[in-house]
Amino acid sequence: MRILLIEDDAETAYYISRGLSEDGHDISTARDGREGLRLAGSEKWDLLIVDRMLPEMDGLSIVQELRIAGSITPILFLTTLGGVDDRVHGLNAGADDYLVKPFSFAELLARVAALGRRSPRLAVETNLKIADLEVDLLARTVVRGGAPIELLPREFRLLEYLMRHAEQTVTRAMLLENVWDVHFEPNTTVVETHISRLRSKIDRGKSIPLIHTLRGTGYTLRVPI
Amino acid sequence: MYATMTGITFLILLSVIFVSTTRFMRHQIDDSVNSEVEEIFEDSPGRNPDAIGQVVQGLAEHPSGFYYLLQDSKGQVLAGNLPAIDPEPGVREWRKTTKAKNVGLSAIRGRGVVLPGAYLFVGWSTHQLLEMEEMVVGSFAWGLAASIVLALVGGLIMSGRLMHRIETISVTSRSIIGEDLQQRLPVTRAGDELDHLAVSINAMLDRIAALMNDLRQVTTDIAHDLRTPLTRLRQRLELAIRPGEDAAAARLTLENAVVEIDSILAIFSALLRIAQIESGNRRLGFKSVPLSELLGTIAELYRPMADENGQILIESIEPSLQVNGERELLMQLFANLIENALRHTPRGSTISVVARRLGSSAQISVIDNGHGIPENFRDKVLQRFFRLESSRTTVGNGLGLSMANAIVKVHDATLELADAAPGLRATVLLEASY
């Protein structure tokens, strides 16, 4: 992916760009808001990562300017520690996702992947299928290996999210935000317990497990290699 | 300034007195003279100059304080004890300084009456009046001088005292700025504006001192709560960089270090969040929040965890409750209360979430049947970092309830911790919106 990072802090910029290049992305960096906006508008990018606090022009204004100018490039907004309102402001301005600093690299990679591979086709698809697991979003039925599986509504949403992001890393925070609309990190292992319940319904007694835990990062739904 | 003001006031006051007394005395003289003139006329039948002359002569021979003069139209004195004067009718007065054309007339006030072929004048000595005038003017001068001196001295003393008090206030203020926040401004018994000001400033200082104390407490607590994990972290990292340390072991140590740092960051994050919640006017962003739905989501979020812990999470939520607030914060509030209950109750405990309409409010209770919180600690657990001795070993950072409390405060709601006999009942009363 061609990614433009607009970040003034040299160390953070280095940390992000190095990690993303190692992950196979082509990354450019802008050091202030004005330069960032100029670069964002003058070239074609797959994703913009915009910091909230920037010299010359703040991140919020960049996002607003780009959206007013009709840009549809996905934007990941970086906010500071404990910012209660930054998230809302960022999303209102037109950002697609946000990440609170400091974040783990795994979290950033997962978000970047989710934004980058976001496909409009997937959003309208009503039948999701991976291996012998089939989910019908309209009938709200789940079938694995021909046998129907009963899921609670929230379990269904959880599975739906995992299916939509199959093969990708999905973090705990992403699940909390998208499945429960919870925008803070609960101190306990709430997500794990939900996943293990879902896993017991989907994977129990099956030879091929589909839900996998990625240690310290999150989960992924895929056919094991 | 003060002296000038006093002087002017004194002058005005004395002139009023002076003018009114002398006028009164002159009036008195005029009255006596008038009645004397009337008497003379009554005693003189026909009011002819001869008869009057006799009466006047008789009166003039027995000094009574009155002065009489009867002269004919040619200016010849017919009777009386005064020299001839101009036959002017009406009230006349010769002051001491008046150079009367006719000698011997001084300090007399009286009335002249023009009669056919004669002129009658009856007067009264104004010596007393003049003396009084002199006396009054004299005492004016003295009084004025004295009052100016007094005013000057008094002013100096007053402003000296004022200056002294202001100086005391500024000295005290400086020493408060310096270090000693325990000092207070002196309040005198005068109860004047300066005292009111001092009382207000003292109240403000009390508030500042209380806030400073809070801050000091929190700072100490932060330092204390972070020192332990940071020390542990340092030791681990030191082990990891020892020469000859196995690469795999070092990697594991580093991974653990990241986890440890995350928990430290979570503390900072929670502190900053509390601070942000507490500051600023969040009420502007308030909306009507579907409370029943929100509580359902949270209960559902935590239920599997409760099951895993061998606890029972039950809910009894009245449908379609709506409250004014910020969804995200309310979610965090109830999540924190439920987490708190889950964390501090043993296996087999029941945690119930009860929500119902109560007048114009929504009452939400999270009730457990665990060990509860002793009454004398119920306020303290809302403070940052406070943890009961019995829960020192459980996970958590001692910020969950203080954050809940901060959220409750911005919503103008109440959070009450009570005994559920056994266990804890945390009740939130929120303003409903329909």
XYZ file of C-alpha atoms in Angstrom:
659
model
C 0.000 0.000 0.000
C 1.107 3.569 -0.645
C 0.796 5.270 2.672
C 1.361 8.915 3.584
C 2.236 9.529 7.191
C 1.775 13.081 8.485
C 3.611 13.171 11.790
C 5.941 15.818 13.221
C 7.614 13.765 15.923
C 10.722 12.284 14.298
C 10.919 9.261 16.557
C 7.262 8.305 16.169
C 7.512 8.857 12.420
C 10.543 6.601 12.234
C 8.846 3.958 14.400
C 5.737 3.921 12.247
C 7.395 4.136 8.847
C 10.002 1.495 9.608
C 7.404 -0.948 10.858
C 5.079 -0.336 7.940
C 7.871 -0.687 5.353
C 8.888 -3.984 6.924
C 5.299 -5.060 6.551
C 5.645 -4.348 2.828
C 4.100 -0.911 2.560
C 5.462 2.006 0.602
C 5.502 4.872 3.058
C 6.230 8.596 2.756
C 6.381 11.059 5.608
C 5.355 14.703 5.906
C 6.659 16.662 8.870
C 4.068 19.412 9.164
C 0.427 19.960 8.416
C 0.837 22.177 5.377
C 3.298 19.901 3.634
C 1.108 16.951 4.556
C -1.994 18.481 3.008
C -0.045 19.399 -0.130
C 1.335 15.862 -0.513
C -1.998 14.272 0.321
C -3.709 16.218 -2.416
C -1.027 16.029 -5.091
C -0.472 12.283 -5.201
C -2.496 9.112 -5.109
C -2.421 7.284 -1.796
C -4.054 4.147 -0.493
C -4.098 5.414 3.081
C -3.288 8.532 5.072
C -2.121 8.381 8.679
C -2.663 11.811 10.225
C -1.505 12.925 13.651
C -3.811 15.161 15.683
C -1.214 17.698 16.779
C 0.888 19.135 13.997
C 2.781 22.353 13.345
C 1.426 24.733 10.683
C -1.958 23.000 10.417
C -3.550 20.549 12.800
C -4.628 17.077 11.816
C -8.309 17.802 12.212
C -8.152 20.625 9.649
C -6.222 18.433 7.196
C -8.921 15.765 7.382
C -11.637 18.393 6.937
C -9.835 20.047 4.006
C -9.336 16.716 2.247
C -12.943 15.668 2.685
C -14.212 19.043 1.485
C -11.964 18.647 -1.562
C -13.712 15.354 -2.263
C -10.925 12.963 -1.315
C -12.110 9.452 -0.459
C -8.711 8.131 0.599
C -9.059 6.221 3.882
C -7.692 8.199 6.812
C -6.392 6.803 10.091
C -6.393 9.502 12.744
C -3.828 9.405 15.540
C -4.890 10.992 18.820
C -3.179 11.525 22.123
C -3.416 9.604 25.352
C -6.700 9.970 27.158
C -8.334 12.170 24.532
C -12.015 11.730 25.274
C -13.245 14.026 22.530
C -10.522 13.602 19.915
C -12.049 10.406 18.608
C -15.454 11.970 18.050
C -13.936 15.093 16.492
C -11.690 13.031 14.236
C -14.492 10.806 12.997
C -16.822 13.772 12.569
C -14.192 15.533 10.488
C -14.169 12.562 8.151
C -11.518 10.162 9.402
C -12.297 6.473 8.907
C -10.627 5.154 12.025
C -8.612 6.428 14.932
C -5.840 5.164 17.125
C -4.865 6.481 20.534
C -1.154 7.037 21.125
C 0.770 5.187 22.351
C -0.404 2.155 20.441
C 1.076 -1.242 19.871
C 2.492 -1.902 16.467
C 0.256 -4.902 16.028
C -2.727 -2.605 16.583
C -1.503 -0.166 13.934
C -0.828 -2.910 11.401
C -4.249 -4.426 11.998
C -5.968 -1.054 11.540
C -3.937 -0.227 8.429
C -4.765 -3.609 6.937
C -8.452 -3.248 7.766
C -8.622 0.220 6.180
C -6.524 -0.666 3.167
C -8.394 -3.777 2.174
C -11.746 -2.306 2.897
C -13.709 -3.134 -0.170
C -17.096 -1.728 -1.014
C -18.033 -5.066 -2.578
C -17.733 -6.786 0.780
C -20.094 -4.424 2.471
C -23.024 -5.373 0.234
C -22.291 -9.081 0.187
C -24.945 -10.996 2.070
C -23.303 -14.404 2.022
C -19.929 -14.845 3.688
C -18.077 -18.109 3.347
C -14.791 -19.448 4.579
C -13.912 -23.136 4.360
C -17.068 -24.972 5.361
C -18.413 -22.060 7.424
C -21.222 -20.096 5.841
C -22.957 -17.018 7.178
C -26.151 -15.670 5.636
C -26.446 -12.048 6.730
C -30.044 -11.678 5.586
C -31.441 -14.862 7.055
C -29.007 -14.497 9.940
C -28.107 -18.139 9.835
C -24.778 -19.836 10.389
C -23.966 -23.216 8.937
C -20.782 -25.173 9.386
C -20.246 -28.412 7.487
C -23.935 -28.489 6.672
C -25.006 -28.310 10.316
C -26.771 -25.162 11.514
C -25.253 -23.331 14.490
C -27.362 -21.304 16.927
C -25.786 -17.978 17.847
C -26.900 -15.182 20.129
C -27.353 -11.842 18.300
C -24.089 -10.435 19.616
C -22.213 -13.625 18.803
C -23.565 -13.310 15.290
C -22.224 -9.762 15.012
C -18.879 -10.885 16.352
C -18.676 -13.674 13.804
C -19.829 -11.354 11.029
C -17.032 -8.900 11.846
C -14.441 -11.675 11.918
C -15.746 -13.030 8.614
C -15.635 -9.620 6.949
C -12.031 -9.305 8.089
C -11.099 -12.909 7.393
C -7.375 -13.504 7.025
C -6.711 -10.190 8.764
C -5.647 -9.491 12.267
C -8.508 -8.183 14.368
C -7.549 -6.622 17.681
C -9.509 -6.602 20.914
C -10.062 -2.874 20.595
C -11.378 -3.253 17.046
C -13.873 -5.851 18.246
C -14.983 -3.726 21.195
C -15.498 -0.730 18.927
C -17.255 -2.487 16.082
C -19.236 -5.177 17.848
C -20.173 -3.448 21.111
C -19.563 0.202 20.271
C -17.359 0.395 23.346
C -14.638 3.008 22.972
C -12.558 2.402 26.028
C -10.377 -0.465 27.029
C -12.049 -2.526 29.741
C -9.488 -3.672 32.263
C -10.612 -7.246 32.104
C -10.653 -10.085 29.657
C -14.157 -9.475 28.340
C -13.322 -10.014 24.685
C -11.492 -13.274 25.322
C -14.494 -14.795 27.014
C -16.756 -13.857 24.120
C -14.297 -15.280 21.604
C -13.952 -18.515 23.531
C -17.737 -18.871 23.598
C -17.960 -18.279 19.885
C -15.082 -20.640 19.322
C -16.811 -23.350 21.284
C -19.822 -23.059 19.018
C -17.947 -22.746 15.718
C -14.840 -24.851 16.163
C -15.697 -27.439 18.797
C -15.420 -30.961 17.446
C -14.179 -29.736 14.074
C -10.915 -30.918 12.606
C -10.008 -27.509 11.211
C -10.145 -24.634 13.711
C -11.027 -21.316 12.081
C -10.756 -18.829 14.964
C -7.178 -18.282 16.015
C -5.711 -16.270 18.847
C -2.684 -14.140 17.990
C -0.778 -13.786 21.222
C -0.731 -10.278 22.576
C -2.451 -8.930 19.471
C -5.913 -10.220 18.804
C -7.639 -12.784 16.666
C -7.965 -13.901 13.127
C -10.419 -16.020 11.242
C -8.756 -18.138 8.603
C -8.070 -21.612 7.337
C -4.824 -22.644 8.998
C -1.950 -22.989 6.583
C -7.261 66.008 51.121
C -8.956 64.807 54.233
C -8.065 68.064 56.020
C -9.402 70.191 53.174
C -12.654 68.335 53.158
C -12.992 68.707 56.908
C -12.150 72.422 56.665
C -14.766 73.059 54.022
C -17.406 71.130 55.919
C -16.555 73.025 59.081
C -16.757 76.349 57.285
C -20.135 75.610 55.796
C -21.447 74.416 59.134
C -20.189 77.458 61.018
C -21.431 79.961 58.448
C -24.870 78.477 58.745
C -24.704 78.816 62.512
C -23.291 82.335 62.289
C -25.836 83.614 59.820
C -28.783 82.092 61.622
C -27.784 83.291 65.105
C -27.059 86.852 64.074
C -30.185 86.995 62.048
C -32.120 85.721 65.031
C -30.539 88.308 67.313
C -31.238 91.163 64.895
C -34.774 89.972 64.651
C -35.038 90.022 68.440
C -33.722 93.598 68.510
C -36.156 94.647 65.792
C -39.042 93.121 67.722
C -38.173 94.940 70.947
C -37.641 98.221 69.102
C -40.979 97.878 67.308
C -42.881 97.241 70.510
C -41.067 100.172 72.171
C -42.110 102.421 69.274
C -45.687 101.216 69.588
C -45.634 101.874 73.332
C -44.352 105.371 72.749
C -47.180 106.056 70.339
C -49.750 104.577 72.702
C -48.469 106.742 75.539
C -48.596 109.865 73.387
C -52.181 110.935 72.783
C -52.759 112.337 69.308
C -49.302 111.218 68.255
C -48.261 114.894 68.132
C -44.551 115.623 68.370
C -44.928 117.414 71.720
C -46.605 114.485 73.433
C -44.104 112.096 71.935
C -41.329 114.402 72.998
C -42.511 114.215 76.571
C -42.733 110.467 76.561
C -39.330 110.123 74.900
C -37.766 112.509 77.293
C -39.221 110.609 80.192
C -37.968 107.333 78.848
C -34.502 108.663 77.990
C -34.032 109.863 81.530
C -34.377 106.320 82.861
C -31.789 104.288 81.008
C -33.271 100.975 79.931
C -30.935 100.004 77.198
C -32.987 101.724 74.549
C -31.754 104.780 72.699
C -34.253 107.467 71.734
C -34.195 110.394 69.392
C -36.924 112.830 68.430
C -35.967 115.596 66.119
C -37.957 118.117 64.197
C -38.015 118.556 60.470
C -35.076 120.929 60.607
C -32.914 118.387 62.321
C -33.201 119.899 65.815
C -33.146 117.333 68.619
C -36.399 117.663 70.532
C -35.866 114.862 72.991
C -33.853 111.708 73.613
C -30.301 110.615 74.256
C -28.920 110.561 70.743
C -27.492 113.231 68.455
C -29.434 114.305 65.379
C -29.376 111.993 62.401
C -30.675 111.875 58.809
C -34.427 111.338 59.022
C -34.401 107.959 57.215
C -37.407 105.765 57.900
C -37.164 102.034 58.524
C -34.604 99.801 60.157
C -31.206 101.362 60.488
C -27.999 100.120 61.949
C -24.705 101.706 62.762
C -21.930 99.301 63.030
C -18.802 100.183 64.941
C -16.906 100.737 61.762
C -19.583 102.892 60.215
C -18.433 106.455 60.000
C -21.723 108.096 60.870
C -21.985 111.674 59.687
C -23.352 112.494 63.064
C -21.037 111.678 65.865
C -21.687 109.391 68.754
C -23.625 106.846 66.880
C -22.113 103.430 66.931
C -23.269 99.913 67.493
C -26.932 100.804 67.434
C -29.760 99.153 65.545
C -33.188 100.590 65.523
C -36.165 101.886 63.611
C -36.795 105.342 62.292
C -40.342 106.631 61.910
C -41.131 109.819 59.974
C -43.922 111.764 61.677
C -45.651 114.914 60.536
C -43.045 117.595 61.275
C -40.786 115.234 63.236
C -38.625 112.145 63.122
C -38.541 109.473 65.800
C -35.782 106.904 66.151
C -35.722 104.116 68.720
C -32.636 101.955 68.853
C -30.977 99.200 70.841
C -27.342 98.673 71.478
C -25.806 96.062 69.245
C -22.723 95.727 71.405
C -23.791 92.306 72.496
C -24.557 91.310 68.939
C -21.242 92.565 67.698
C -19.430 90.952 70.533
C -21.152 87.758 69.731
C -20.313 88.127 66.065
C -16.725 88.731 66.967
C -16.742 85.832 69.311
C -18.309 83.551 66.759
C -15.946 84.661 64.011
C -13.069 84.317 66.428
C -14.068 80.885 67.434
C -14.604 80.131 63.756
C -11.023 80.893 63.045
C -9.836 78.878 65.974
C -12.221 76.070 65.289
C -11.259 76.000 61.660
C -7.598 75.976 62.471
C -8.110 73.312 65.092
C -10.287 71.214 62.873
C -7.799 71.405 60.030
C -5.011 70.372 62.359
C -7.175 67.605 63.776
C -8.217 66.496 60.325
C -4.621 66.457 59.197
C -3.516 64.463 62.194
C -6.560 62.192 62.066
C -6.141 61.696 58.364
C -2.528 60.783 58.864
C -3.456 58.330 61.591
C -6.327 56.868 59.582
C -4.365 56.515 56.398
C -1.463 55.248 58.441
C -3.673 52.525 59.871
C -5.105 51.777 56.448
C -1.622 51.686 54.994
C -0.556 49.461 57.812
C -3.402 47.027 57.184
C -2.791 46.987 53.453
C 0.880 46.458 54.151
C 0.018 43.552 56.456
C -2.142 42.039 53.746
C 0.560 42.377 51.156
C 3.221 40.978 53.487
C 0.966 38.026 54.278
C 0.231 37.547 50.598
C 3.928 37.540 49.829
C 4.635 34.938 52.438
C 1.759 32.836 51.085
C 3.263 33.131 47.617
C 6.603 32.274 49.144
C 5.684 29.020 50.771
C 3.357 29.083 53.688
C -0.109 28.387 52.338
C -1.367 27.938 55.874
C -1.200 31.689 56.575
C -4.335 33.789 56.402
C -4.963 37.510 56.103
C -5.723 39.293 59.386
C -9.361 40.228 59.926
C -9.927 43.143 62.337
C -12.989 43.756 64.422
C -13.877 46.805 62.343
C -15.929 44.745 59.898
C -15.260 47.232 57.112
C -14.746 46.645 53.396
C -11.168 45.665 53.936
C -12.276 42.970 56.363
C -14.869 41.662 53.934
C -12.169 41.485 51.316
C -9.838 39.672 53.690
C -12.548 37.140 54.561
C -13.200 36.453 50.868
C -9.522 36.101 50.114
C -9.132 33.753 53.074
C -11.989 31.592 51.820
C -10.290 31.482 48.446
C -7.020 30.496 50.086
C -8.795 27.697 51.961
C -10.084 26.348 48.665
C -6.682 26.623 47.027
C -5.078 24.875 49.988
C -7.607 22.047 49.748
C -6.974 21.687 46.018
C -3.218 21.785 46.565
C -3.587 19.089 49.142
C -5.581 16.944 46.726
C -2.978 17.485 44.080
C -0.166 16.614 46.451
C -2.014 13.486 47.492
C -2.623 12.416 43.909
C 0.950 13.174 42.904
C 2.281 11.121 45.790
C -0.095 8.303 44.940
C 0.887 8.336 41.292
C 4.563 8.250 42.180
C 3.937 5.478 44.653
C 1.771 3.389 42.362
C 4.137 3.697 39.451
C 7.368 3.116 41.303
C 6.667 -0.548 41.918
C 5.933 -1.597 38.335
C 8.722 0.619 37.003
C 11.238 -0.896 39.405
C 10.151 -4.377 38.390
C 10.412 -3.395 34.752
C 13.897 -2.022 35.220
C 15.107 -5.194 36.897
C 13.729 -7.351 34.119
C 15.245 -5.235 31.375
C 18.557 -5.257 33.177
C 18.449 -9.050 33.191
C 17.605 -9.096 29.504
C 20.650 -7.043 28.500
C 23.134 -9.059 30.576
C 25.949 -10.318 28.377
C 25.392 -13.931 27.480
C 21.669 -13.788 28.062
C 19.881 -16.283 25.894
C 18.240 -14.525 22.936
C 14.934 -16.320 23.370
C 14.813 -15.529 27.093
C 15.677 -11.889 26.394
C 12.899 -11.707 23.856
C 10.407 -13.104 26.330
C 11.545 -10.558 28.910
C 11.077 -7.755 26.400
C 7.613 -8.990 25.526
C 6.686 -9.008 29.194
C 8.157 -5.537 29.538
C 5.820 -4.274 26.838
C 2.855 -5.773 28.708
C 4.053 -4.131 31.905
C 4.427 -0.763 30.180
C 0.927 -1.119 28.772
C -0.478 -1.443 32.282
C 1.469 1.655 33.361
C 0.159 3.535 30.344
C -3.337 2.386 31.229
C -2.923 4.130 34.596
C -1.854 7.357 32.885
C -4.621 7.019 30.391
C -7.194 6.590 33.154
C -5.800 9.576 35.082
C -5.884 11.800 32.025
C -9.379 10.612 31.238
C -10.567 11.446 34.731
C -8.940 14.876 34.445
C -10.562 15.465 31.068
C -13.944 14.340 32.314
C -13.663 16.643 35.306
C -12.606 19.685 33.320
C -14.511 21.702 30.796
C -18.133 21.990 30.009
C -19.084 18.575 28.761
C -22.797 19.179 29.198
C -22.865 20.884 25.803
C -22.312 17.526 24.155
C -25.081 15.787 26.079
C -27.763 13.950 24.209
C -30.659 11.726 25.088
C -29.126 8.282 25.613
C -31.162 5.063 25.466
C -30.167 3.807 28.896
C -31.989 0.467 28.941
C -30.330 -0.574 25.712
C -26.929 0.621 26.913
C -27.210 -1.317 30.183
C -28.318 -4.389 28.267
C -25.246 -4.185 26.040
C -22.917 -3.840 28.999
C -24.509 -6.667 30.964
C -24.254 -8.808 27.880
C -20.628 -7.792 27.391
C -19.668 -8.903 30.884
C -21.909 -11.949 31.301
C -19.534 -14.518 29.738
C -16.779 -13.221 31.992
C -18.971 -13.583 35.049
C -19.837 -17.132 33.982
C -16.168 -17.888 33.573
C -15.505 -16.577 37.091
C -18.323 -18.684 38.479
C -20.374 -15.559 39.219
C -23.933 -14.868 38.211
C -24.742 -11.606 36.453
C -28.450 -10.925 36.330
C -30.273 -7.876 35.104
C -33.629 -6.342 35.746
C -33.863 -3.329 33.475
C -37.068 -1.439 32.845
C -37.480 -0.920 29.104
C -37.117 2.382 27.243
C -35.341 4.393 29.920
C -33.753 7.533 28.495
C -31.249 9.822 30.187
C -29.399 12.981 29.275
C -25.691 12.441 28.954
C -22.730 11.283 26.958
C -23.153 7.723 25.788
C -19.502 6.790 25.924
C -19.059 8.089 29.454
C -22.221 6.414 30.731
C -21.083 3.173 29.197
C -17.774 3.491 30.988
C -19.538 4.363 34.238
C -21.625 1.188 34.324
C -18.815 -0.914 32.924
C -16.626 0.281 35.798
C -19.289 -0.465 38.396
C -19.904 -3.955 37.019
C -16.174 -4.640 36.677
C -15.712 -3.516 40.231
C -18.383 -5.940 41.412
C -17.018 -8.808 39.329
C -13.531 -8.227 40.565
C -14.167 -7.919 44.258
C -16.659 -10.687 44.840
C -15.826 -14.381 45.232
C -16.996 -17.303 43.089
C -20.661 -18.037 43.439
C -21.606 -14.388 44.020
C -24.557 -12.828 42.313
C -24.283 -9.394 40.719
C -27.518 -7.761 39.704
C -27.992 -4.709 37.531
C -31.312 -3.071 38.352
C -32.631 -0.039 36.500
C -35.962 1.620 37.019
C -37.782 4.888 36.681
C -37.927 6.914 39.862
C -39.919 10.113 39.449
C -38.078 12.240 36.915
C -34.929 10.175 37.343
C -33.575 6.844 36.342
C -32.199 4.788 39.206
C -29.553 2.259 38.341
C -28.116 -0.082 40.958
C -25.319 -2.576 40.708
C -25.763 -4.906 43.651
C -23.500 -7.730 44.708
C -23.550 -10.086 47.642
C -19.804 -10.075 48.243
C -17.911 -8.621 51.177
C -19.053 -5.062 50.664
C -17.112 -1.953 51.658
C -16.903 -0.944 55.351
C -18.885 2.226 55.918
C -15.883 4.392 56.845
C -14.201 3.561 53.519
C -17.150 4.234 51.231
C -16.090 7.817 50.536
C -12.443 6.911 50.273
C -12.881 4.292 47.566
C -14.008 7.083 45.248
C -10.611 8.748 45.595
C -7.913 8.099 43.078
C -5.708 5.088 43.844
C -7.488 4.187 47.041
C -7.760 0.449 47.443
C -9.002 -1.550 50.350
C -6.322 -3.621 52.053
C -8.346 -6.746 51.231
C -8.259 -5.998 47.513
C -4.586 -5.076 47.204
C -3.867 -8.391 45.548
C -6.622 -8.265 42.945
C -6.032 -6.739 39.527
C -6.973 -3.133 38.988
C -5.398 0.231 39.536
C -7.703 1.842 42.055
C -9.052 4.267 39.474
C -12.250 2.577 38.357
C -14.518 4.027 41.016
C -12.913 7.485 40.920
C -13.556 7.571 37.200
C -17.133 6.454 37.833
C -17.447 9.243 40.362
C -16.057 11.806 37.919
C -18.544 10.696 35.262
C -21.392 10.890 37.757
C -20.348 14.433 38.703
C -20.358 15.772 35.127
C -23.837 14.347 34.713
C -25.019 16.144 37.856
C -25.994 12.722 39.059
C -25.320 10.977 42.363
C -23.384 7.841 43.141
C -24.215 6.239 46.438
C -22.415 3.267 47.899
C -24.485 1.427 50.450
C -24.608 -1.816 52.338
C -26.535 -4.509 50.462
C -26.340 -6.725 53.562
C -24.280 -8.549 52.576
C -22.391 -6.906 49.755
C -22.284 -3.554 48.063
C -25.053 -1.600 46.439
C -23.828 1.120 44.094
C -26.726 3.331 43.082
C -26.629 5.986 40.382
C -29.440 8.481 40.060
C -29.521 10.096 36.627
C -31.814 12.777 35.272
C -34.223 11.123 32.862
C -35.187 12.530 29.467
C -38.294 11.556 27.561
